[in-house]
Short mmCIF file of C-alpha atoms in Angstrom, two decimals:
data_model
loop_
_atom_site.label_atom_id
_atom_site.label_comp_id
_atom_site.label_asym_id
_atom_site.label_seq_id
_atom_site.Cartn_x
_atom_site.Cartn_y
_atom_site.Cartn_z
CA MET A 1 84.98 173.61 355.16
CA ALA A 2 84.17 169.96 354.51
CA HIS A 3 81.32 169.30 352.11
CA THR A 4 78.50 167.62 353.99
CA GLY A 5 75.96 167.48 351.20
CA LEU A 6 73.58 169.82 353.07
CA PRO A 7 71.56 172.33 351.02
CA PHE A 8 73.48 175.37 352.34
CA ASP A 9 76.89 173.99 351.36
CA ASP A 10 76.90 175.49 347.87
CA PHE A 11 76.06 178.91 349.28
CA ARG A 12 78.79 178.67 351.89
CA GLU A 13 81.26 177.87 349.12
CA LEU A 14 80.09 180.82 347.02
CA LEU A 15 80.35 183.16 350.00
CA ALA A 16 83.89 181.97 350.69
CA ASN A 17 85.06 182.56 347.09
CA LEU A 18 83.54 185.84 345.94
CA PRO A 19 85.07 187.65 342.95
CA GLY A 20 86.65 191.03 343.64
CA PRO A 21 86.49 194.37 341.84
CA ASP A 22 88.20 195.14 338.53
CA ALA A 23 91.10 197.41 339.48
CA ALA A 24 92.01 198.18 335.86
CA ALA A 25 88.48 199.43 335.13
CA VAL A 26 88.59 201.69 338.19
CA LYS A 27 91.95 203.09 337.11
CA ALA A 28 90.57 203.86 333.66
CA VAL A 29 87.73 205.85 335.24
CA ARG A 30 90.12 207.80 337.44
CA ASP A 31 92.41 208.53 334.52
CA ARG A 32 89.57 209.83 332.32
CA ASP A 33 88.09 211.84 335.18
CA GLN A 34 91.22 214.02 335.29
CA PHE A 35 90.45 215.41 331.83
CA LEU A 36 86.67 215.97 332.05
CA THR A 37 85.29 219.51 331.90
CA LYS A 38 84.88 220.02 335.64
CA PRO A 39 87.09 220.59 338.66
CA PRO A 40 88.37 217.36 340.26
CA GLY A 41 85.82 216.06 342.77
CA ALA A 42 83.17 218.57 341.71
CA LEU A 43 80.53 215.85 341.19
CA GLY A 44 81.07 214.42 344.67
CA ARG A 45 79.52 210.99 345.15
CA LEU A 46 78.62 210.77 341.47
CA GLU A 47 82.33 210.28 340.80
CA ASP A 48 82.49 207.50 343.39
CA ILE A 49 79.45 205.86 341.81
CA ALA A 50 81.11 205.90 338.38
CA GLU A 51 84.11 204.10 339.85
CA TRP A 52 81.81 201.62 341.62
CA LEU A 53 80.03 200.78 338.38
CA ALA A 54 83.32 200.21 336.60
CA ALA A 55 84.70 198.12 339.46
CA TRP A 56 81.80 195.67 339.37
CA THR A 57 81.13 195.49 335.64
CA GLY A 58 84.73 195.63 334.40
CA ARG A 59 83.94 198.24 331.75
CA PRO A 60 83.44 202.00 331.42
CA PRO A 61 80.48 203.18 333.55
CA ALA A 62 77.17 202.47 331.83
CA VAL A 63 73.66 201.41 332.76
CA THR A 64 71.87 199.96 329.76
CA ARG A 65 69.63 197.23 331.21
CA PRO A 66 68.62 198.23 334.75
CA LEU A 67 66.22 195.90 336.55
CA VAL A 68 64.09 196.26 339.66
CA ALA A 69 63.32 192.81 341.11
CA VAL A 70 60.53 192.76 343.71
CA PHE A 71 60.07 189.57 345.73
CA ALA A 72 56.81 188.91 347.59
CA GLY A 73 56.26 186.49 350.47
CA ASN A 74 53.83 185.85 353.31
CA HIS A 75 54.65 185.18 356.95
CA GLY A 76 53.13 182.98 359.63
CA VAL A 77 54.09 185.51 362.30
CA THR A 78 51.20 187.72 361.18
CA ARG A 79 49.04 185.46 363.37
CA GLN A 80 50.60 187.29 366.30
CA GLY A 81 48.87 190.54 365.35
CA VAL A 82 52.06 192.30 364.29
CA SER A 83 50.54 194.21 361.35
CA PRO A 84 47.37 196.29 360.97
CA PHE A 85 46.95 194.82 357.46
CA PRO A 86 45.87 191.24 356.66
CA SER A 87 48.18 188.92 354.72
CA ASP A 88 45.79 189.07 351.75
CA VAL A 89 47.23 192.50 350.99
CA THR A 90 50.48 190.93 349.79
CA ALA A 91 48.79 189.19 346.86
CA GLN A 92 46.60 192.24 346.22
CA MET A 93 49.68 194.44 345.94
CA VAL A 94 51.39 191.95 343.64
CA ALA A 95 48.35 192.26 341.39
CA ASN A 96 48.67 196.03 341.62
CA PHE A 97 52.32 195.83 340.54
CA SER A 98 51.30 193.69 337.58
CA ALA A 99 48.58 196.19 336.62
CA GLY A 100 51.01 199.10 336.78
CA GLY A 101 49.22 200.86 339.64
CA ALA A 102 51.84 200.96 342.40
CA ALA A 103 54.45 203.56 343.31
CA ILE A 104 57.25 201.31 342.04
CA ASN A 105 55.65 201.23 338.59
CA GLN A 106 55.68 205.02 338.37
CA ILE A 107 59.31 205.30 339.48
CA CYS A 108 60.36 202.63 336.98
CA ILE A 109 58.58 204.56 334.22
CA THR A 110 60.26 207.79 335.30
CA ASN A 111 63.77 206.32 335.40
CA ASP A 112 63.32 203.88 332.48
CA LEU A 113 63.88 200.76 334.59
CA GLY A 114 62.76 197.20 333.94
CA LEU A 115 60.54 195.58 336.57
CA LYS A 116 60.04 191.94 337.50
CA VAL A 117 57.80 190.80 340.34
CA PHE A 118 58.21 187.36 341.90
CA ASP A 119 55.34 185.73 343.82
CA LEU A 120 56.90 183.31 346.33
CA ALA A 121 54.12 180.87 347.26
CA LEU A 122 51.91 183.54 348.80
CA GLU A 123 49.24 180.96 349.54
CA LEU A 124 51.69 179.16 351.84
CA PRO A 125 53.03 181.45 354.58
CA THR A 126 56.31 180.56 356.25
CA GLY A 127 56.27 179.12 359.75
CA ASP A 128 55.43 181.42 362.65
CA ILE A 129 58.89 182.30 363.91
CA THR A 130 57.62 182.67 367.48
CA GLU A 131 56.77 178.96 367.45
CA GLU A 132 58.95 177.24 364.82
CA PRO A 133 61.55 177.96 362.12
CA ALA A 134 60.30 179.93 359.16
CA MET A 135 61.75 177.34 356.75
CA ASP A 136 63.77 174.16 356.78
CA GLU A 137 67.23 174.25 355.23
CA ARG A 138 66.16 172.70 351.95
CA ALA A 139 63.31 175.16 351.43
CA CYS A 140 65.47 178.14 352.32
CA ALA A 141 68.25 177.04 349.97
CA ALA A 142 65.76 176.44 347.17
CA THR A 143 64.33 179.93 347.65
CA MET A 144 67.81 181.46 347.57
CA ALA A 145 68.44 179.56 344.34
CA PHE A 146 65.17 180.92 342.93
CA GLY A 147 66.36 184.42 343.78
CA MET A 148 69.61 183.76 341.96
CA GLU A 149 67.63 182.98 338.81
CA SER A 150 65.98 186.41 338.89
CA ILE A 151 68.90 187.89 336.92
CA ALA A 152 68.77 185.18 334.25
CA GLY A 153 67.38 187.54 331.60
CA GLY A 154 70.38 189.81 331.92
CA THR A 155 70.91 193.15 333.64
CA ASP A 156 73.78 195.50 334.39
CA LEU A 157 72.23 197.15 337.47
CA LEU A 158 70.02 195.21 339.89
CA CYS A 159 67.69 196.95 342.33
CA ILE A 160 66.13 194.64 344.90
CA GLY A 161 62.86 195.23 346.72
CA GLU A 162 60.11 193.32 348.46
CA MET A 163 56.46 193.06 349.45
CA GLY A 164 55.18 191.06 352.39
CA ILE A 165 52.76 191.88 355.17
CA GLY A 166 54.59 191.26 358.46
CA ASN A 167 58.08 191.43 357.00
CA THR A 168 59.30 194.38 359.06
CA THR A 169 58.80 192.08 362.06
CA ILE A 170 60.90 189.46 360.28
CA ALA A 171 63.60 192.01 359.43
CA ALA A 172 63.68 193.25 363.03
CA ALA A 173 64.19 189.70 364.27
CA ILE A 174 67.08 189.19 361.84
CA PHE A 175 68.80 192.41 362.90
CA TYR A 176 68.26 191.61 366.58
CA ALA A 177 69.73 188.14 366.07
CA LEU A 178 72.73 189.47 364.15
CA TYR A 179 73.50 192.61 366.12
CA GLY A 180 72.03 192.20 369.60
CA GLY A 181 70.81 195.08 371.72
CA ALA A 182 67.12 194.91 372.62
CA ALA A 183 64.13 193.89 370.53
CA GLN A 184 62.69 197.41 370.67
CA ASP A 185 65.92 198.80 369.16
CA TRP A 186 65.07 197.13 365.87
CA THR A 187 61.27 197.10 365.89
CA GLY A 188 59.42 200.04 364.35
CA PRO A 189 55.92 200.83 363.09
CA GLY A 190 56.26 199.20 359.65
CA THR A 191 52.94 199.70 357.87
CA GLY A 192 51.50 201.53 360.87
CA ALA A 193 51.79 199.51 364.07
CA HIS A 194 51.51 201.78 367.11
CA GLY A 195 50.62 201.39 370.77
CA GLU A 196 49.52 197.86 371.52
CA GLY A 197 50.22 196.78 367.95
CA LEU A 198 53.82 197.91 368.18
CA GLN A 199 54.20 196.17 371.53
CA ARG A 200 52.93 192.94 369.95
CA LYS A 201 55.64 193.29 367.29
CA ILE A 202 58.33 193.82 369.90
CA ASP A 203 57.10 190.84 371.92
CA ALA A 204 57.03 188.64 368.80
CA VAL A 205 60.60 189.61 367.88
CA GLU A 206 61.77 188.91 371.43
CA ARG A 207 60.06 185.52 371.59
CA ALA A 208 61.32 184.48 368.16
CA VAL A 209 64.95 185.28 368.85
CA THR A 210 64.75 183.66 372.29
CA LEU A 211 63.25 180.50 370.79
CA HIS A 212 66.01 180.11 368.18
CA LYS A 213 68.94 181.61 370.09
CA ALA A 214 70.94 178.37 370.28
CA HIS A 215 71.24 178.36 366.47
CA LEU A 216 71.82 182.02 365.66
CA GLY A 217 75.61 181.98 365.46
CA ASP A 218 75.32 180.89 361.81
CA PRO A 219 73.98 183.64 359.50
CA LEU A 220 72.32 181.15 357.15
CA GLU A 221 70.54 179.61 360.14
CA VAL A 222 69.38 183.11 361.08
CA LEU A 223 67.98 183.43 357.56
CA ARG A 224 66.12 180.14 357.49
CA ARG A 225 64.83 180.26 361.09
CA LEU A 226 63.82 183.93 361.25
CA GLY A 227 63.62 185.00 357.61
CA GLY A 228 60.99 184.85 354.92
CA ARG A 229 60.93 183.64 351.35
CA GLU A 230 61.31 187.15 349.94
CA ILE A 231 64.33 187.75 352.17
CA ALA A 232 65.95 184.45 351.19
CA ALA A 233 65.31 185.22 347.52
CA MET A 234 66.81 188.71 347.84
CA ALA A 235 69.89 187.21 349.49
CA GLY A 236 70.20 184.81 346.56
CA ALA A 237 69.79 187.63 344.05
CA ILE A 238 72.51 189.71 345.71
CA LEU A 239 74.84 186.72 345.74
CA ALA A 240 74.17 185.84 342.09
CA ALA A 241 74.80 189.44 341.09
CA ARG A 242 78.20 189.31 342.77
CA VAL A 243 79.14 186.14 340.92
CA GLU A 244 77.99 187.65 337.61
CA LYS A 245 79.67 191.03 338.31
CA ILE A 246 76.45 193.05 338.46
CA PRO A 247 76.23 196.09 340.76
CA VAL A 248 73.29 196.05 343.19
CA ILE A 249 71.20 198.77 344.81
CA VAL A 250 69.54 197.55 348.00
CA ASP A 251 66.22 199.12 348.99
CA GLY A 252 65.04 199.73 352.55
CA TYR A 253 64.76 198.06 355.92
CA VAL A 254 63.63 194.60 354.80
CA ALA A 255 65.93 194.37 351.79
CA THR A 256 68.82 195.42 354.02
CA ALA A 257 68.05 192.47 356.31
CA ALA A 258 68.71 190.12 353.40
CA ALA A 259 71.98 191.92 352.68
CA ALA A 260 72.96 191.79 356.37
CA VAL A 261 72.80 188.00 356.41
CA LEU A 262 75.36 187.83 353.60
CA HIS A 263 77.54 190.46 355.26
CA ALA A 264 77.52 188.44 358.49
CA ALA A 265 78.69 185.40 356.54
CA ASN A 266 81.43 187.34 354.69
CA PRO A 267 82.13 191.02 355.45
CA SER A 268 83.14 191.62 351.81
CA ALA A 269 79.89 190.14 350.44
CA LEU A 270 78.28 193.56 349.90
CA ASP A 271 81.21 195.35 348.25
CA HIS A 272 79.22 195.39 345.00
CA CYS A 273 76.16 196.83 346.75
CA MET A 274 74.92 200.32 347.46
CA ILE A 275 72.13 201.17 349.92
CA GLY A 276 69.68 203.20 347.88
CA HIS A 277 68.08 205.13 350.73
CA VAL A 278 67.67 205.24 354.47
CA SER A 279 64.14 204.30 355.45
CA ALA A 280 62.01 206.08 358.03
CA GLU A 281 61.90 202.74 359.88
CA PRO A 282 63.93 203.61 363.02
CA GLY A 283 66.25 200.60 362.93
CA HIS A 284 67.33 201.06 359.33
CA ILE A 285 70.07 203.64 359.83
CA LYS A 286 71.54 201.53 362.65
CA ALA A 287 71.59 198.48 360.38
CA VAL A 288 73.16 200.42 357.50
CA GLU A 289 75.89 201.66 359.82
CA LYS A 290 76.60 198.07 360.89
CA LEU A 291 77.20 197.31 357.21
CA GLY A 292 79.61 200.23 356.87
CA LYS A 293 77.49 201.85 354.15
CA THR A 294 76.26 205.38 353.45
CA PRO A 295 72.76 205.52 351.92
CA LEU A 296 72.44 207.52 348.74
CA LEU A 297 69.08 209.13 349.58
CA SER A 298 67.18 210.15 352.71
CA LEU A 299 63.60 210.99 351.80
CA GLY A 300 61.65 209.74 354.81
CA MET A 301 60.27 206.82 352.78
CA ARG A 302 59.13 203.49 354.23
CA LEU A 303 57.09 201.91 351.45
CA GLY A 304 59.29 199.04 350.31
CA GLU A 305 58.53 197.73 346.80
CA GLY A 306 62.07 198.68 345.78
CA THR A 307 61.01 202.33 345.56
CA GLY A 308 64.09 203.82 347.25
CA ALA A 309 66.44 201.63 345.22
CA ALA A 310 64.65 202.58 342.00
CA LEU A 311 64.95 206.29 342.80
CA ALA A 312 68.64 205.81 343.52
CA ALA A 313 69.01 204.05 340.17
CA GLY A 314 68.22 207.33 338.45
CA ILE A 315 71.18 208.92 340.20
CA VAL A 316 73.41 205.98 339.30
CA LYS A 317 72.39 206.31 335.66
CA ALA A 318 73.20 210.02 335.78
CA ALA A 319 76.62 209.27 337.30
CA ALA A 320 77.42 206.88 334.47
CA GLN A 321 76.23 209.32 331.80
CA CYS A 322 78.18 212.22 333.31
CA HIS A 323 81.38 210.21 333.19
CA THR A 324 81.02 208.68 329.73
CA GLY A 325 79.18 211.52 328.00
CA MET A 326 81.00 214.55 329.34
CA ALA A 327 83.56 216.10 327.05
CA THR A 328 87.21 216.40 327.97
CA PHE A 329 88.81 219.85 328.13
CA GLU A 330 90.48 219.18 324.79
CA GLN A 331 87.27 218.00 323.10
CA ALA A 332 85.30 220.98 324.34
CA GLY A 333 87.98 223.56 323.68
CA VAL A 334 87.86 224.60 327.33
CA SER A 335 91.04 225.74 329.04
CA ASP A 336 92.24 223.39 331.76
CA LYS A 337 93.75 224.73 334.97
CA SER A 338 97.23 226.09 334.49
#
């Protein structure tokens, strides 16, 4: 692709030249697994997770600096009455994260995970997608770049989450634009929209995608026209993690929308990612299936905040510890199969 000097060009280049997995590290895991004190395959998906960690870090499975990154943004589409909560709640919840009072704080404490929260210009909502693009290209690219910087302090397992009143409407519009069907296929209750409120969400998603339909063949245009700052930042974080060989756990419905944009641009873009859980939001399992993924957990959750990804991180940590800490038959003095 010719370089035009447009803000998205660098991201298009990154997406076209993504690093692959470390085959030698995967082989080393498989070789060691044959001698561990368990029957082959007895740990099920935990064994797959150990291989996944090795593939994307290039070393024996280990999680020593896990990080949950929560991105918060506000949305102009809330003017359409798509959420029962006011946009002020976004900033209030960010303050709650900072004070340690939210669900994500408790899960991070339980699983010994780092937590960073990023406030993305909450006082300046994005454009109302039913009337105009959410962002121009420069602003969207800058927000993706900001998301890329979220891993600057170093991590070896990134969990991405979000906070933003109205962002299940935004996610529904992205999925509808990428995958088609009908607006109601992708639009669920979110934080509690039912009856007339849910119908307003569906109508807003339909109007937004109709307004921008001439430009929705390009996934990055989908992101900047229909997305939000937190979604653009999550997309940037996922992309940066791939470049830096950091495995990623994606949270729920909204975080998956950010991942879906990258997948639409390059089907291999999420090979380093795991979907932490399937949300109770009705469209989430359909979206996950489009990505060819199998969620790790199914707990009926729909909170966001990175909570499902953070819970899944505990399982990923256990998978790494089982592989590296378990004794071999010889070490344990246990008879192997004859």
